[in-house]
C-alpha positions as semicolon CSV with decimal commas, in nm:
position;residue;x (nm);y (nm);z (nm)
1;M;-2,176;-1,823;8,677
2;C;-1,857;-1,680;8,528
3;E;-1,548;-1,890;8,594
4;R;-1,244;-1,701;8,725
5;T;-1,025;-1,907;8,498
6;Y;-1,200;-1,781;8,184
7;C;-1,287;-1,425;8,286
8;R;-1,096;-1,170;8,081
9;H;-1,173;-0,895;8,331
10;E;-1,074;-1,051;8,662
11;H;-0,774;-0,817;8,689
12;E;-1,010;-0,517;8,708
13;K;-1,118;-0,389;9,048
14;L;-1,459;-0,525;9,145
15;C;-1,745;-0,297;9,248
16;S;-1,714;-0,226;9,621
17;C;-2,068;-0,102;9,686
18;P;-2,258;-0,266;9,981
19;P;-2,485;-0,503;9,779
20;V;-2,178;-0,654;9,611
21;A;-1,962;-0,661;9,920
22;C;-2,242;-0,831;10,120
23;R;-2,314;-1,083;9,838
24;D;-2,684;-0,993;9,855
25;A;-2,831;-1,155;9,540
26;L;-3,143;-0,938;9,518
27;G;-2,951;-0,628;9,613
28;M;-2,687;-0,703;9,351
29;A;-2,958;-0,748;9,088
30;A;-3,110;-0,409;9,164
31;H;-2,768;-0,245;9,194
32;L;-2,656;-0,380;8,857
33;A;-2,977;-0,274;8,681
34;E;-2,956;0,078;8,824
35;N;-2,582;0,147;8,817
36;M;-2,414;-0,055;8,540
37;E;-2,277;0,165;8,261
38;Q;-2,025;0,148;7,976
39;V;-2,152;-0,203;7,902
40;Q;-1,925;-0,426;7,693
41;W;-2,026;-0,758;7,534
42;S;-1,794;-1,054;7,558
43;L;-1,861;-1,376;7,365
44;T;-1,645;-1,685;7,338
45;Y;-1,766;-1,982;7,134
46;N;-1,648;-2,293;6,953
47;S;-1,752;-2,207;6,595
48;L;-2,053;-2,070;6,407
49;K;-2,145;-2,421;6,295
50;E;-2,106;-2,566;6,643
51;I;-2,153;-2,284;6,891
52;K;-2,118;-2,480;7,213
53;P;-1,937;-2,449;7,439
54;Y;-1,988;-2,074;7,460
55;Q;-1,987;-1,796;7,717
56;L;-2,167;-1,463;7,685
57;C;-2,093;-1,197;7,945
58;L;-2,196;-0,835;7,989
59;V;-1,928;-0,631;8,164
60;G;-1,956;-0,271;8,278
61;K;-1,855;-0,013;8,535
62;C;-2,040;0,087;8,849
63;R;-2,138;0,451;8,815
64;I;-2,097;0,497;9,191
65;C;-1,755;0,347;9,270
66;G;-1,620;0,278;8,922
67;G;-1,562;-0,091;8,998
68;R;-1,641;-0,382;8,767
69;L;-1,993;-0,519;8,735
70;C;-2,052;-0,826;8,521
71;M;-2,309;-1,091;8,445
72;E;-2,320;-1,407;8,240
73;Q;-2,614;-1,495;8,019
74;R;-2,770;-1,824;8,115
75;P;-2,756;-2,104;7,852
76;V;-2,963;-2,039;7,540
77;E;-3,194;-2,318;7,428
78;A;-3,139;-2,309;7,053
79;D;-3,110;-2,601;6,813
80;S;-2,940;-2,410;6,530
81;T;-2,692;-2,130;6,466
82;D;-2,977;-1,905;6,348
83;G;-3,166;-1,974;6,669
84;F;-2,862;-1,896;6,881
85;L;-2,788;-1,568;6,701
86;A;-3,151;-1,458;6,733
87;A;-3,167;-1,549;7,102
88;V;-2,845;-1,361;7,183
89;Y;-2,954;-1,059;6,977
90;R;-3,288;-1,043;7,161
91;H;-3,121;-1,086;7,499
92;L;-2,875;-0,800;7,439
93;Y;-3,150;-0,577;7,301
94;H;-3,382;-0,634;7,597
95;F;-3,101;-0,599;7,850
96;H;-3,007;-0,251;7,727
97;R;-3,372;-0,154;7,706
98;S;-3,441;-0,274;8,061
99;I;-3,158;-0,062;8,209
100;G;-3,256;0,244;8,005
101;Q;-2,947;0,241;7,784
102;C;-3,087;0,165;7,439
103;L;-2,838;0,191;7,154
104;P;-2,919;0,333;6,809
105;R;-3,004;0,052;6,568
106;A;-2,693;0,093;6,352
107;A;-2,460;0,110;6,653
108;F;-2,625;-0,194;6,812
109;R;-2,591;-0,406;6,498
110;T;-2,229;-0,299;6,445
111;K;-2,147;-0,390;6,804
112;F;-2,323;-0,724;6,760
113;V;-2,111;-0,812;6,455
114;E;-1,788;-0,704;6,625
115;M;-1,858;-0,940;6,915
116;F;-1,771;-1,233;6,684
117;R;-1,432;-1,341;6,551
118;K;-1,309;-1,153;6,245
119;E;-1,341;-1,457;6,020
120;D;-1,708;-1,499;6,119
121;R;-1,824;-1,139;6,090
122;A;-1,916;-1,154;5,722
123;A;-2,146;-1,449;5,794
124;V;-2,306;-1,264;6,086
125;E;-2,358;-0,956;5,866
126;D;-2,527;-1,178;5,605
127;W;-2,752;-1,316;5,879
128;L;-2,848;-0,965;5,992
129;S;-2,928;-0,868;5,631
130;M;-3,195;-1,137;5,598
131;P;-3,551;-0,992;5,578
132;E;-3,664;-1,166;5,897
133;N;-3,376;-1,005;6,089
134;Q;-3,430;-0,644;5,988
135;S;-3,585;-0,547;6,323
136;I;-3,623;-0,691;6,671
137;H;-3,999;-0,721;6,613
138;A;-3,954;-0,915;6,289
139;M;-3,686;-1,131;6,449
140;I;-3,910;-1,227;6,741
141;C;-4,213;-1,290;6,520
142;G;-4,007;-1,492;6,275
143;N;-3,896;-1,725;6,555
144;A;-4,228;-1,742;6,736
145;K;-4,486;-2,016;6,715
146;R;-4,820;-1,902;6,565
147;V;-5,156;-1,915;6,738
148;Y;-5,491;-1,897;6,556
149;T;-5,779;-1,755;6,757
150;I;-6,143;-1,764;6,644
151;V;-6,314;-1,438;6,735
152;H;-6,692;-1,384;6,725
153;S;-6,837;-1,035;6,695
154;W;-7,200;-0,934;6,644
155;A;-7,449;-0,651;6,687
156;D;-7,827;-0,597;6,683
157;A;-7,901;-0,225;6,694
158;D;-8,279;-0,271;6,715
159;Q;-8,237;-0,464;7,039
160;G;-7,960;-0,236;7,167
161;N;-7,700;-0,514;7,162
162;F;-7,339;-0,415;7,088
163;P;-7,130;-0,672;7,279
164;A;-6,751;-0,681;7,276
165;P;-6,584;-0,939;7,046
166;E;-6,541;-1,280;7,210
167;G;-6,258;-1,529;7,167
168;M;-6,417;-1,868;7,101
169;A;-6,112;-2,097;7,077
170;A;-5,739;-2,089;6,998
171;F;-5,527;-2,339;6,805
172;T;-5,162;-2,377;6,705
173;V;-5,259;-2,552;6,380
174;K;-5,446;-2,337;6,127
175;E;-5,638;-2,627;5,972
176;E;-5,779;-2,718;6,314
177;A;-5,890;-2,357;6,358
178;R;-6,060;-2,367;6,018
179;K;-6,246;-2,687;6,109
180;E;-6,372;-2,528;6,429
181;L;-6,469;-2,212;6,240
182;A;-6,680;-2,421;6,001
183;R;-6,846;-2,599;6,295
184;L;-6,929;-2,273;6,473
185;V;-7,074;-2,122;6,155
186;A;-7,291;-2,430;6,093
187;E;-7,414;-2,418;6,452
188;E;-7,489;-2,044;6,424
189;K;-7,687;-2,088;6,102
190;E;-7,886;-2,378;6,245
191;N;-7,988;-2,201;6,564
192;R;-8,017;-1,839;6,454
193;T;-8,346;-1,656;6,392
194;I;-8,333;-1,379;6,132
195;P;-8,526;-1,076;6,267
196;F;-8,595;-0,921;5,924
197;P;-8,715;-1,032;5,577
198;T;-8,503;-1,316;5,441
199;E;-8,450;-1,135;5,109
200;E;-8,241;-0,877;5,299
201;Y;-8,012;-1,145;5,437
202;C;-7,654;-1,154;5,297
203;E;-7,343;-1,365;5,360
204;E;-6,972;-1,324;5,286
205;Y;-6,710;-1,586;5,360
206;G;-6,359;-1,713;5,299
207;E;-6,127;-1,976;5,442
208;D;-6,066;-1,771;5,755
209;F;-6,390;-1,576;5,807
210;W;-6,768;-1,585;5,774
211;E;-7,011;-1,297;5,809
212;A;-7,387;-1,259;5,780
213;Y;-7,552;-0,916;5,771
214;R;-7,864;-0,729;5,674
215;D;-7,845;-0,565;5,332
216;G;-7,839;-0,188;5,370
217;Y;-7,809;-0,220;5,747
218;A;-7,476;-0,400;5,788
219;A;-7,365;-0,190;6,083
220;G;-7,698;-0,241;6,259
221;W;-7,723;-0,620;6,235
222;F;-7,442;-0,862;6,167
223;T;-7,267;-1,169;6,303
224;R;-6,907;-1,252;6,214
225;Y;-6,653;-1,525;6,289
226;E;-6,290;-1,482;6,189
227;I;-5,951;-1,638;6,255
228;I;-5,693;-1,397;6,398
229;E;-5,330;-1,505;6,359
230;S;-5,066;-1,384;6,605
231;P;-4,722;-1,487;6,740
232;L;-4,711;-1,695;7,057
233;Y;-4,410;-1,606;7,269
234;A;-4,234;-1,852;7,498
235;E;-4,196;-1,746;7,859
236;N;-3,817;-1,753;7,870
237;I;-3,537;-1,510;7,924
238;E;-3,478;-1,431;7,557
239;E;-3,832;-1,293;7,514
240;K;-3,869;-1,144;7,861
241;G;-3,525;-0,989;7,874
242;G;-3,549;-0,922;8,247
243;A;-3,230;-0,761;8,373
244;A;-3,318;-0,833;8,735
245;D;-3,369;-1,203;8,662
246;D;-3,033;-1,222;8,487
247;A;-2,856;-1,015;8,745
248;A;-2,963;-1,252;9,021
249;K;-2,731;-1,505;8,854
250;T;-2,447;-1,255;8,817
251;D;-2,095;-1,347;8,918
252;L;-1,941;-1,041;9,079
253;R;-1,580;-1,126;9,157
């Protein structure tokens, strides 16, 4: 919750619409998401090296009555300055997207830099210029844990079998996924019956895939195991960016 003592906007007239006046938490959340405009970002912090204590608020005007609407971002779980900057960037991005007020990329990044003290802005600009911070997608993927899923696909046209690919197992350590891939391939080769002359049988393989197929008929008969790598997102506010969730914790004074 925002503290009156530290709020730079407490002198401004508060929104007087019924959800705010009645202190209805759910109503306030919906009201904020639907009617907050002219959103400003307000960040106070200790230093870039030691961010905490900090306070991040979003302050805007109610499009109905013109009064102040504001919300404070809940604490960010980040163990580094890079992690904090990325979490705040994602939060602001998803907030504007969720209320249908997306900013152009250049304007968003300029506003992000200007939220920091003048002496820190060059460092923030350098951070934004890093390859992993060139887009919100790259930023999220760069900070996400990886998951390695073994997928099995196969077909046998003569028997009319064209099943959908099947996820066999998922791991957060690639070497464990590779061990399981090797085990599945060995099991497949031991138990499989080849329904055509063995001289037409072919294999291709690498560290992260194995495929067997019939020469000249690869689309008609094959079996394949491969490791698919993808980001695993944490279920927290930075990734979800839910305005309603945040607004439920809004301090409207």
